[in-house]
CSV table of C-alpha atoms and ligand atoms in Angstrom, one decimal:
chain,number,residue,atom,x,y,z
W,12,MET,CA,-21.4,21.3,27.2
W,13,ARG,CA,-19.0,18.6,28.2
W,14,THR,CA,-20.1,15.7,30.4
W,15,LYS,CA,-19.3,16.4,34.0
W,16,ILE,CA,-18.1,13.2,35.8
W,17,VAL,CA,-17.1,12.4,39.3
W,18,ALA,CA,-15.5,8.9,39.4
W,19,GLY,CA,-14.7,7.0,42.6
W,20,ASN,CA,-11.7,4.8,42.5
W,21,TRP,CA,-12.1,2.4,45.4
W,22,LYS,CA,-8.7,0.8,44.7
W,23,MET,CA,-8.1,-2.5,46.7
W,24,ASN,CA,-10.5,-1.5,49.5
W,25,LEU,CA,-13.8,-2.9,50.9
W,26,ASP,CA,-14.8,-6.5,51.0
W,27,TYR,CA,-17.9,-7.6,49.0
W,28,GLN,CA,-20.4,-6.8,51.8
W,29,GLU,CA,-18.8,-3.5,52.6
W,30,GLY,CA,-18.7,-2.5,48.9
W,31,LEU,CA,-22.4,-3.3,48.4
W,32,ALA,CA,-23.3,-1.3,51.6
W,33,LEU,CA,-21.3,1.7,50.5
W,34,PHE,CA,-22.8,1.6,47.1
W,35,SER,CA,-26.4,1.5,48.4
W,36,GLU,CA,-25.6,4.5,50.6
W,37,ILE,CA,-24.2,6.4,47.6
W,38,THR,CA,-27.1,5.6,45.3
W,39,ASN,CA,-29.7,6.6,47.9
W,40,MET,CA,-28.0,9.9,48.5
W,41,ILE,CA,-27.7,10.5,44.7
W,42,LYS,CA,-31.4,9.9,44.2
W,43,ASP,CA,-32.3,12.5,46.9
W,44,GLU,CA,-29.6,15.1,46.3
W,45,ILE,CA,-28.3,15.2,42.7
W,46,THR,CA,-30.3,17.6,40.6
W,47,GLY,CA,-27.9,18.3,37.7
W,48,LYS,CA,-26.7,16.3,34.7
W,49,GLN,CA,-23.5,15.1,36.2
W,50,GLU,CA,-22.6,11.5,36.1
W,51,ALA,CA,-21.2,9.3,39.0
W,52,VAL,CA,-18.9,6.5,38.0
W,53,ILE,CA,-17.9,3.9,40.7
W,54,CYS,CA,-14.8,2.0,39.8
W,55,SER,CA,-14.9,-0.9,42.1
W,56,PRO,CA,-12.8,-4.1,42.5
W,57,PHE,CA,-13.7,-6.7,39.8
W,58,ILE,CA,-15.3,-8.9,42.5
W,59,HIS,CA,-18.0,-6.3,43.2
W,60,LEU,CA,-18.7,-5.2,39.7
W,61,SER,CA,-21.5,-7.5,38.5
W,62,SER,CA,-23.6,-7.1,41.7
W,63,LEU,CA,-23.1,-3.3,41.6
W,64,VAL,CA,-24.3,-3.1,38.0
W,65,GLN,CA,-27.5,-4.9,39.1
W,66,LEU,CA,-27.9,-2.6,42.1
W,67,ALA,CA,-27.4,0.5,39.9
W,68,LYS,CA,-30.4,-0.4,37.6
W,69,GLY,CA,-32.9,2.4,37.8
W,70,TYR,CA,-30.3,5.0,38.8
W,71,ASN,CA,-29.5,6.7,35.5
W,72,LYS,CA,-26.9,9.0,37.0
W,73,VAL,CA,-24.7,6.1,38.2
W,74,SER,CA,-22.3,4.0,36.1
W,75,LEU,CA,-19.8,1.3,36.9
W,76,GLY,CA,-16.2,0.9,35.9
W,77,ALA,CA,-13.3,-1.4,36.5
W,78,GLN,CA,-9.8,-0.3,37.5
W,79,ASN,CA,-7.8,-2.2,35.0
W,80,ALA,CA,-8.1,-4.7,32.1
W,81,HIS,CA,-5.7,-7.1,30.5
W,82,GLN,CA,-4.3,-6.2,27.0
W,83,ALA,CA,-5.1,-9.6,25.4
W,84,GLU,CA,-8.5,-10.7,24.1
W,85,ALA,CA,-8.4,-14.0,26.1
W,86,GLY,CA,-6.0,-16.8,26.9
W,87,ALA,CA,-3.5,-18.3,29.3
W,88,TYR,CA,-3.0,-15.3,31.6
W,89,THR,CA,-3.7,-16.8,35.0
W,90,GLY,CA,-5.4,-14.4,37.4
W,91,GLU,CA,-6.2,-11.7,34.8
W,92,ILE,CA,-9.5,-10.1,33.7
W,93,SER,CA,-10.3,-9.2,30.1
W,94,ALA,CA,-12.2,-6.2,28.7
W,95,LYS,CA,-14.8,-8.6,27.2
W,96,MET,CA,-15.5,-10.0,30.8
W,97,ILE,CA,-15.9,-6.4,32.1
W,98,LYS,CA,-18.2,-5.5,29.3
W,99,SER,CA,-20.3,-8.7,29.8
W,100,VAL,CA,-21.3,-7.8,33.4
W,101,GLY,CA,-22.6,-4.4,32.2
W,102,ALA,CA,-19.8,-2.0,33.3
W,103,GLN,CA,-19.2,1.0,31.1
W,104,TYR,CA,-15.8,2.4,32.1
W,105,VAL,CA,-12.2,1.1,32.8
W,106,ILE,CA,-9.5,3.1,34.5
W,107,LEU,CA,-6.3,2.7,32.5
W,108,GLY,CA,-2.8,4.0,33.3
W,109,HIS,CA,-3.4,4.9,36.9
W,110,SER,CA,0.0,5.9,38.5
W,111,GLU,CA,-0.2,2.9,40.9
W,112,ARG,CA,-0.4,0.6,37.9
W,113,ARG,CA,2.4,2.4,36.2
W,114,GLN,CA,4.5,2.3,39.4
W,115,TYR,CA,3.8,-1.1,41.0
W,116,PHE,CA,2.9,-3.1,37.9
W,117,ALA,CA,5.4,-1.6,35.4
W,118,GLU,CA,2.7,-0.4,33.0
W,119,THR,CA,4.3,1.6,30.2
W,120,ASN,CA,2.8,3.9,27.7
W,121,ALA,CA,3.2,1.3,25.0
W,122,LEU,CA,1.3,-1.3,27.1
W,123,LEU,CA,-1.4,1.2,27.9
W,124,ALA,CA,-1.8,1.9,24.2
W,125,LYS,CA,-2.7,-1.8,23.7
W,126,LYS,CA,-5.0,-1.8,26.7
W,127,THR,CA,-6.8,1.3,25.4
W,128,ASP,CA,-7.4,-0.4,22.0
W,129,ILE,CA,-8.9,-3.6,23.5
W,130,VAL,CA,-11.0,-1.7,26.0
W,131,LEU,CA,-12.4,0.5,23.2
W,132,SER,CA,-12.9,-2.5,20.9
W,133,HIS,CA,-15.3,-3.9,23.5
W,134,GLY,CA,-17.4,-0.7,23.7
W,135,LEU,CA,-16.0,0.3,27.1
W,136,LYS,CA,-14.8,3.9,27.8
W,137,PRO,CA,-11.3,4.2,29.2
W,138,ILE,CA,-10.6,6.7,31.9
W,139,PHE,CA,-7.1,7.3,30.9
W,140,CYS,CA,-4.8,8.6,33.6
W,141,ILE,CA,-1.7,10.8,33.1
W,142,GLY,CA,0.4,12.8,35.5
W,143,GLU,CA,3.9,13.6,36.6
W,144,THR,CA,5.9,12.6,39.7
W,145,LEU,CA,7.2,15.1,42.2
W,146,ALA,CA,10.8,14.7,40.8
W,147,GLU,CA,9.5,15.3,37.3
W,148,ARG,CA,7.7,18.5,38.4
W,149,GLU,CA,10.7,19.8,40.3
W,150,ALA,CA,12.9,19.2,37.2
W,151,ASN,CA,10.3,21.2,35.3
W,152,GLN,CA,9.6,18.2,33.1
W,153,HIS,CA,5.8,18.0,33.8
W,154,PHE,CA,4.7,19.3,30.4
W,155,ALA,CA,7.1,17.0,28.5
W,156,ILE,CA,5.9,14.0,30.6
W,157,ILE,CA,2.2,14.7,30.0
W,158,LYS,CA,2.9,15.2,26.3
W,159,SER,CA,4.7,11.9,26.0
W,160,GLN,CA,2.0,10.0,28.0
W,161,LEU,CA,-0.6,11.4,25.5
W,162,GLU,CA,1.5,10.8,22.4
W,163,GLU,CA,2.5,7.2,23.3
W,164,GLY,CA,-0.6,6.2,25.2
W,165,VAL,CA,-3.6,7.5,23.2
W,166,PHE,CA,-2.6,9.7,20.2
W,167,HIS,CA,-2.5,6.6,17.9
W,168,LEU,CA,-6.3,6.5,18.1
W,169,GLY,CA,-8.5,7.6,15.2
W,170,VAL,CA,-10.6,10.6,15.9
W,171,GLU,CA,-13.8,8.6,16.5
W,172,ASP,CA,-12.2,6.3,19.2
W,173,PHE,CA,-10.3,9.2,20.8
W,174,SER,CA,-13.6,11.1,21.3
W,175,LYS,CA,-14.8,8.2,23.5
W,176,LEU,CA,-12.0,8.7,26.1
W,177,VAL,CA,-12.2,10.4,29.4
W,178,LEU,CA,-8.8,11.7,30.5
W,179,ALA,CA,-7.7,12.2,34.1
W,180,TYR,CA,-4.8,14.4,35.2
W,181,GLU,CA,-3.5,13.0,38.4
W,182,PRO,CA,-0.2,14.5,39.6
W,183,VAL,CA,1.5,11.6,41.4
W,184,TRP,CA,2.6,13.8,44.2
W,185,ALA,CA,-1.0,14.6,45.0
W,186,ILE,CA,-2.4,11.1,45.1
W,187,GLY,CA,-3.2,9.9,48.6
W,188,THR,CA,-0.9,12.5,50.1
W,189,GLY,CA,-3.4,15.1,51.2
W,190,VAL,CA,-1.5,17.6,49.0
W,191,THR,CA,-3.8,18.8,46.2
W,192,ALA,CA,-2.6,20.6,43.2
W,193,SER,CA,-3.7,24.2,43.4
W,194,SER,CA,-6.6,25.0,41.2
W,195,ALA,CA,-4.2,27.2,39.1
W,196,GLN,CA,-1.7,24.3,38.8
W,197,ALA,CA,-4.4,21.9,37.7
W,198,GLN,CA,-6.0,24.3,35.3
W,199,GLU,CA,-2.6,25.0,33.7
W,200,ILE,CA,-2.1,21.3,32.9
W,201,HIS,CA,-5.7,20.7,31.9
W,202,ALA,CA,-5.5,23.6,29.4
W,203,PHE,CA,-2.2,22.2,28.1
W,204,ILE,CA,-3.8,18.8,27.6
W,205,ARG,CA,-6.7,20.4,25.7
W,206,ALA,CA,-4.3,22.4,23.6
W,207,GLU,CA,-2.3,19.2,22.7
W,208,ILE,CA,-5.6,17.4,21.8
W,209,SER,CA,-6.6,20.4,19.7
W,210,ALA,CA,-3.3,20.4,17.8
W,211,LYS,CA,-3.7,16.7,17.1
W,212,TYR,CA,-7.5,16.2,16.6
W,213,GLY,CA,-8.8,19.7,16.1
W,214,LYS,CA,-10.6,22.2,18.4
W,215,GLU,CA,-14.0,20.6,18.3
W,216,VAL,CA,-12.7,17.2,19.6
W,217,ALA,CA,-10.6,19.0,22.2
W,218,GLU,CA,-13.6,21.0,23.5
W,219,GLY,CA,-15.7,17.8,23.8
W,220,ILE,CA,-13.3,15.7,25.9
W,221,THR,CA,-14.0,15.4,29.6
W,222,ILE,CA,-10.8,15.9,31.6
W,223,LEU,CA,-10.9,15.0,35.3
W,224,TYR,CA,-8.6,16.1,38.1
W,225,GLY,CA,-7.4,13.5,40.6
W,226,GLY,CA,-5.2,13.7,43.7
W,227,SER,CA,-6.5,14.4,47.2
W,228,CYS,CA,-9.7,15.9,45.9
W,229,ASN,CA,-12.3,16.3,48.7
W,230,PRO,CA,-15.5,18.3,49.4
W,231,LYS,CA,-13.5,21.3,50.5
W,232,ASN,CA,-11.3,21.8,47.5
W,233,ALA,CA,-13.6,20.4,44.8
W,234,PRO,CA,-15.7,23.6,44.3
W,235,GLU,CA,-12.6,25.6,43.4
W,236,LEU,CA,-11.0,22.9,41.2
W,237,PHE,CA,-14.3,22.2,39.4
W,238,ALA,CA,-14.8,25.9,38.7
W,239,GLN,CA,-11.8,26.0,36.5
W,240,PRO,CA,-12.7,26.2,32.8
W,241,ASP,CA,-10.9,23.0,31.7
W,242,ILE,CA,-11.6,20.8,34.7
W,243,ASP,CA,-14.7,18.7,34.1
W,244,GLY,CA,-14.8,16.7,37.3
W,245,GLY,CA,-12.7,14.4,39.5
W,246,LEU,CA,-11.2,11.0,40.0
W,247,ILE,CA,-11.6,10.4,43.7
W,248,GLY,CA,-9.7,7.9,45.7
W,249,GLY,CA,-9.8,8.2,49.5
W,250,ALA,CA,-12.9,10.5,49.6
W,251,SER,CA,-14.8,8.0,47.4
W,252,LEU,CA,-14.8,5.5,50.3
W,253,LYS,CA,-17.1,7.9,52.3
W,254,SER,CA,-20.6,8.2,50.9
W,255,ARG,CA,-21.1,11.7,52.3
W,256,ASP,CA,-17.8,13.0,50.9
W,257,PHE,CA,-18.3,11.4,47.5
W,258,VAL,CA,-21.8,12.7,47.1
W,259,ASP,CA,-20.8,16.2,48.3
W,260,ILE,CA,-18.1,16.3,45.6
W,261,LEU,CA,-20.6,15.1,43.0
W,262,SER,CA,-23.1,17.8,44.1
W,263,VAL,CA,-20.7,20.5,43.3
W,264,PHE,CA,-22.2,20.2,39.8
W,265,ASN,CA,-25.8,20.6,41.0
E,243,PGA,P1,-6.8,10.2,46.2
E,243,PGA,O1,-6.6,9.2,45.0
E,243,PGA,O2,-8.1,10.9,46.0
E,243,PGA,O3,-6.9,9.3,47.4
E,243,PGA,O4,-5.6,11.1,46.3
E,243,PGA,C1,-6.9,9.6,43.7
E,243,PGA,C2,-6.6,8.5,42.8
E,243,PGA,O5,-5.6,7.7,43.0
E,243,PGA,O6,-7.3,8.2,41.8
Protein backbone atom coordinates (compact mmCIF):
# COMPACT_ATOMS: atom_id res chain seq x y z
CA MET A 1 0.00 0.00 0.00
CA ARG A 2 1.39 3.41 -0.98
CA THR A 3 1.44 6.19 1.62
CA LYS A 4 -1.55 8.49 1.15
CA ILE A 5 -0.64 12.12 1.66
CA VAL A 6 -2.57 15.37 1.66
CA ALA A 7 -0.12 18.27 1.65
CA GLY A 8 -1.15 21.87 2.23
CA ASN A 9 0.85 24.52 0.40
CA TRP A 10 0.23 27.77 2.24
CA LYS A 11 2.34 29.74 -0.28
CA MET A 12 3.01 33.34 0.85
CA ASN A 13 -0.12 33.59 2.99
CA LEU A 14 -0.78 34.01 6.74
CA ASP A 15 1.34 36.02 9.14
CA TYR A 16 2.96 34.20 12.06
CA GLN A 17 -0.02 34.44 14.44
CA GLU A 18 -2.52 33.51 11.74
CA GLY A 19 -0.40 30.53 10.74
CA LEU A 20 -0.13 29.19 14.27
CA ALA A 21 -3.87 29.62 14.81
CA LEU A 22 -4.75 27.78 11.59
CA PHE A 23 -2.32 24.99 12.44
CA SER A 24 -3.87 24.50 15.88
CA GLU A 25 -7.32 24.24 14.33
CA ILE A 26 -6.09 21.69 11.82
CA THR A 27 -4.28 19.51 14.36
CA ASN A 28 -7.29 19.52 16.70
CA MET A 29 -9.59 18.42 13.92
CA ILE A 30 -7.14 15.74 12.80
CA LYS A 31 -6.94 14.34 16.33
CA ASP A 32 -10.74 14.01 16.46
CA GLU A 33 -11.56 13.03 12.92
CA ILE A 34 -8.78 11.19 11.12
CA THR A 35 -9.01 7.45 11.56
CA GLY A 36 -6.95 6.12 8.66
CA LYS A 37 -3.22 5.87 7.97
CA GLN A 38 -3.06 8.97 5.77
CA GLU A 39 -0.51 11.66 6.48
CA ALA A 40 -1.01 15.43 6.53
CA VAL A 41 1.93 17.61 5.53
CA ILE A 42 1.76 21.36 6.09
CA CYS A 43 4.17 23.31 3.90
CA SER A 44 4.29 26.68 5.61
CA PRO A 45 6.41 29.77 5.02
CA PHE A 46 9.93 29.39 6.52
CA ILE A 47 9.12 31.87 9.29
CA HIS A 48 6.47 29.57 10.79
CA LEU A 49 8.25 26.29 10.40
CA SER A 50 10.16 25.92 13.63
CA SER A 51 7.16 26.81 15.80
CA LEU A 52 4.84 24.52 13.87
CA VAL A 53 7.23 21.59 14.31
CA GLN A 54 7.03 22.15 18.07
CA LEU A 55 3.22 22.40 17.97
CA ALA A 56 3.02 19.19 15.93
CA LYS A 57 4.79 17.09 18.54
CA GLY A 58 2.43 14.39 19.69
CA TYR A 59 0.44 14.38 16.44
CA ASN A 60 1.91 11.48 14.51
CA LYS A 61 -0.26 12.09 11.45
CA VAL A 62 1.10 15.61 10.84
CA SER A 63 4.44 16.54 9.29
CA LEU A 64 5.91 19.86 8.26
CA GLY A 65 7.52 20.95 5.04
CA ALA A 66 9.11 23.98 3.42
CA GLN A 67 8.15 25.35 0.01
CA ASN A 68 11.64 25.80 -1.42
CA ALA A 69 15.32 25.40 -0.57
CA HIS A 70 18.49 26.85 -2.04
CA GLN A 71 20.68 24.58 -4.15
CA ALA A 72 23.94 25.40 -2.33
CA GLU A 73 25.08 23.93 0.97
CA ALA A 74 25.77 27.36 2.54
CA GLY A 75 27.41 30.65 1.71
CA ALA A 76 26.96 34.18 0.47
CA TYR A 77 23.39 33.96 -0.83
CA THR A 78 21.67 36.83 0.92
CA GLY A 79 18.07 36.09 1.80
CA GLU A 80 18.16 32.38 0.97
CA ILE A 81 17.40 29.33 3.14
CA SER A 82 19.36 26.08 2.98
CA ALA A 83 18.22 22.47 3.18
CA LYS A 84 20.40 22.05 6.27
CA MET A 85 18.50 24.86 8.04
CA ILE A 86 15.15 23.32 7.12
CA LYS A 87 16.27 19.96 8.44
CA SER A 88 17.62 21.50 11.63
CA VAL A 89 14.20 22.80 12.73
CA GLY A 90 12.66 19.35 12.32
CA ALA A 91 10.78 19.67 9.04
CA GLN A 92 10.60 16.54 6.88
CA TYR A 93 9.54 17.67 3.42
CA VAL A 94 10.40 20.36 0.87
CA ILE A 95 8.25 21.27 -2.12
CA LEU A 96 10.50 21.62 -5.17
CA GLY A 97 9.67 22.75 -8.68
CA HIS A 98 6.30 24.27 -7.97
CA SER A 99 5.08 25.97 -11.15
CA GLU A 100 5.15 29.35 -9.39
CA ARG A 101 8.86 28.85 -8.69
CA ARG A 102 9.41 27.75 -12.29
CA GLN A 103 7.46 30.73 -13.63
CA TYR A 104 8.34 33.64 -11.32
CA PHE A 105 11.82 32.58 -10.20
CA ALA A 106 13.01 31.02 -13.46
CA GLU A 107 13.67 27.62 -11.90
CA THR A 108 14.72 25.18 -14.60
CA ASN A 109 14.77 21.39 -14.56
CA ALA A 110 18.59 21.55 -14.29
CA LEU A 111 18.43 23.80 -11.22
CA LEU A 112 15.75 21.60 -9.69
CA ALA A 113 17.94 18.54 -10.15
CA LYS A 114 20.55 20.28 -7.95
CA LYS A 115 17.95 21.27 -5.37
CA THR A 116 16.68 17.70 -5.28
CA ASP A 117 20.18 16.41 -4.57
CA ILE A 118 20.87 18.76 -1.70
CA VAL A 119 17.45 18.27 -0.12
CA LEU A 120 17.89 14.49 -0.21
CA SER A 121 21.45 14.74 1.12
CA HIS A 122 20.06 16.35 4.27
CA GLY A 123 17.53 13.60 4.82
CA LEU A 124 14.54 15.64 3.66
CA LYS A 125 11.91 14.34 1.26
CA PRO A 126 11.22 16.41 -1.86
CA ILE A 127 7.64 16.86 -2.99
CA PHE A 128 8.66 17.30 -6.60
CA CYS A 129 6.12 19.11 -8.78
CA ILE A 130 5.62 18.64 -12.50
CA GLY A 131 2.89 19.74 -14.87
CA GLU A 132 2.12 21.35 -18.20
CA THR A 133 0.78 24.81 -19.02
CA LEU A 134 -2.48 25.35 -20.87
CA ALA A 135 -0.62 26.21 -24.09
CA GLU A 136 1.39 22.99 -23.80
CA ARG A 137 -1.76 20.92 -23.30
CA GLU A 138 -3.53 22.60 -26.20
CA ALA A 139 -0.51 21.87 -28.39
CA ASN A 140 -0.76 18.24 -27.25
CA GLN A 141 2.69 18.41 -25.67
CA HIS A 142 1.68 17.47 -22.14
CA PHE A 143 3.17 13.99 -22.18
CA ALA A 144 6.46 15.25 -23.63
CA ILE A 145 6.67 18.04 -21.05
CA ILE A 146 6.03 15.69 -18.13
CA LYS A 147 8.59 13.26 -19.50
CA SER A 148 11.29 15.93 -19.81
CA GLN A 149 10.54 17.31 -16.33
CA LEU A 150 11.06 13.80 -14.95
CA GLU A 151 14.13 13.03 -17.03
CA GLU A 152 15.90 16.33 -16.38
CA GLY A 153 14.71 16.91 -12.81
CA VAL A 154 14.81 13.56 -11.00
CA PHE A 155 15.80 10.66 -13.25
CA HIS A 156 19.51 11.22 -12.50
CA LEU A 157 18.86 9.84 -9.00
CA GLY A 158 19.88 6.37 -7.96
CA VAL A 159 17.07 4.02 -7.11
CA GLU A 160 17.44 4.42 -3.35
CA ASP A 161 17.17 8.22 -3.46
CA PHE A 162 14.43 8.16 -6.08
CA SER A 163 12.31 5.96 -3.83
CA LYS A 164 12.28 8.74 -1.20
CA LEU A 165 10.50 11.20 -3.50
CA VAL A 166 6.90 12.24 -3.45
CA LEU A 167 5.76 13.47 -6.87
CA ALA A 168 2.99 15.96 -7.49
CA TYR A 169 1.25 16.38 -10.83
CA GLU A 170 -0.05 19.92 -11.00
CA PRO A 171 -1.39 21.06 -14.37
CA VAL A 172 -0.53 24.77 -14.36
CA TRP A 173 -3.92 25.65 -15.86
CA ALA A 174 -5.65 24.15 -12.81
CA ILE A 175 -3.65 25.95 -10.10
CA GLY A 176 -5.64 28.64 -8.31
CA THR A 177 -8.04 28.88 -11.23
CA GLY A 178 -10.99 26.90 -9.91
CA VAL A 179 -10.61 24.65 -12.97
CA THR A 180 -9.72 21.13 -11.88
CA ALA A 181 -8.38 18.48 -14.17
CA SER A 182 -11.09 15.87 -14.57
CA SER A 183 -10.37 12.71 -12.65
CA ALA A 184 -9.85 10.95 -16.00
CA GLN A 185 -7.36 13.60 -17.19
CA ALA A 186 -5.45 13.42 -13.92
CA GLN A 187 -5.46 9.61 -13.83
CA GLU A 188 -4.19 9.49 -17.41
CA ILE A 189 -1.13 11.57 -16.49
CA HIS A 190 -0.55 9.80 -13.18
CA ALA A 191 -0.55 6.44 -14.97
CA PHE A 192 1.86 7.87 -17.54
CA ILE A 193 4.19 9.09 -14.77
CA ARG A 194 4.11 5.68 -13.12
CA ALA A 195 4.84 3.97 -16.43
CA GLU A 196 7.84 6.25 -17.02
CA ILE A 197 9.14 5.45 -13.53
CA SER A 198 8.60 1.76 -14.16
CA ALA A 199 10.58 1.92 -17.41
CA LYS A 200 13.46 3.66 -15.63
CA TYR A 201 13.51 2.08 -12.15
CA GLY A 202 11.32 -0.99 -12.43
CA LYS A 203 7.78 -1.89 -11.51
CA GLU A 204 8.31 -2.25 -7.80
CA VAL A 205 9.73 1.26 -7.40
CA ALA A 206 6.96 2.70 -9.58
CA GLU A 207 4.27 0.99 -7.52
CA GLY A 208 5.73 2.37 -4.29
CA ILE A 209 5.91 6.07 -5.22
CA THR A 210 3.24 8.40 -3.87
CA ILE A 211 1.94 10.68 -6.64
CA LEU A 212 -0.23 13.62 -5.57
CA TYR A 213 -2.62 15.65 -7.69
CA GLY A 214 -2.70 19.42 -7.29
CA GLY A 215 -4.75 22.19 -8.85
CA SER A 216 -8.05 23.52 -7.46
CA CYS A 217 -8.52 20.39 -5.38
CA ASN A 218 -11.32 20.84 -2.81
CA PRO A 219 -13.59 18.73 -0.57
CA LYS A 220 -16.10 18.30 -3.42
CA ASN A 221 -13.77 16.98 -6.10
CA ALA A 222 -11.24 15.18 -3.88
CA PRO A 223 -13.25 11.94 -3.42
CA GLU A 224 -13.43 11.28 -7.15
CA LEU A 225 -9.81 12.29 -7.79
CA PHE A 226 -8.49 10.20 -4.91
CA ALA A 227 -10.52 7.19 -6.02
CA GLN A 228 -8.36 6.92 -9.15
CA PRO A 229 -5.89 4.04 -8.97
CA ASP A 230 -2.76 6.15 -9.49
CA ILE A 231 -3.70 9.22 -7.43
CA ASP A 232 -2.39 8.93 -3.89
CA GLY A 233 -3.48 12.25 -2.45
CA GLY A 234 -3.31 15.95 -3.09
CA LEU A 235 -1.19 19.07 -2.96
CA ILE A 236 -3.65 21.68 -1.83
CA GLY A 237 -3.24 25.45 -2.18
CA GLY A 238 -6.31 27.63 -1.57
CA ALA A 239 -8.32 24.99 0.31
CA SER A 240 -5.42 24.36 2.71
CA LEU A 241 -5.96 27.82 4.18
CA LYS A 242 -9.35 26.72 5.55
CA SER A 243 -9.09 24.17 8.32
CA ARG A 244 -12.49 22.61 7.58
CA ASP A 245 -11.74 22.18 3.87
CA PHE A 246 -8.25 20.82 4.42
CA VAL A 247 -9.34 18.24 6.99
CA ASP A 248 -12.35 17.26 4.86
CA ILE A 249 -9.95 16.55 1.98
CA LEU A 250 -7.68 14.59 4.31
CA SER A 251 -10.61 12.57 5.63
CA VAL A 252 -11.39 11.23 2.15
CA PHE A 253 -8.82 8.54 3.07
CA ASN A 254 -10.55 7.57 6.35
P1 LIG B 1 -4.63 25.46 -5.59
O1 LIG B 1 -3.02 25.38 -5.57
O2 LIG B 1 -5.12 24.31 -4.79
O3 LIG B 1 -4.95 26.79 -4.98
O4 LIG B 1 -5.04 25.38 -7.03
C1 LIG B 1 -2.36 24.16 -5.64
C2 LIG B 1 -0.88 24.40 -5.62
O5 LIG B 1 -0.41 25.40 -6.17
O6 LIG B 1 -0.10 23.60 -5.02
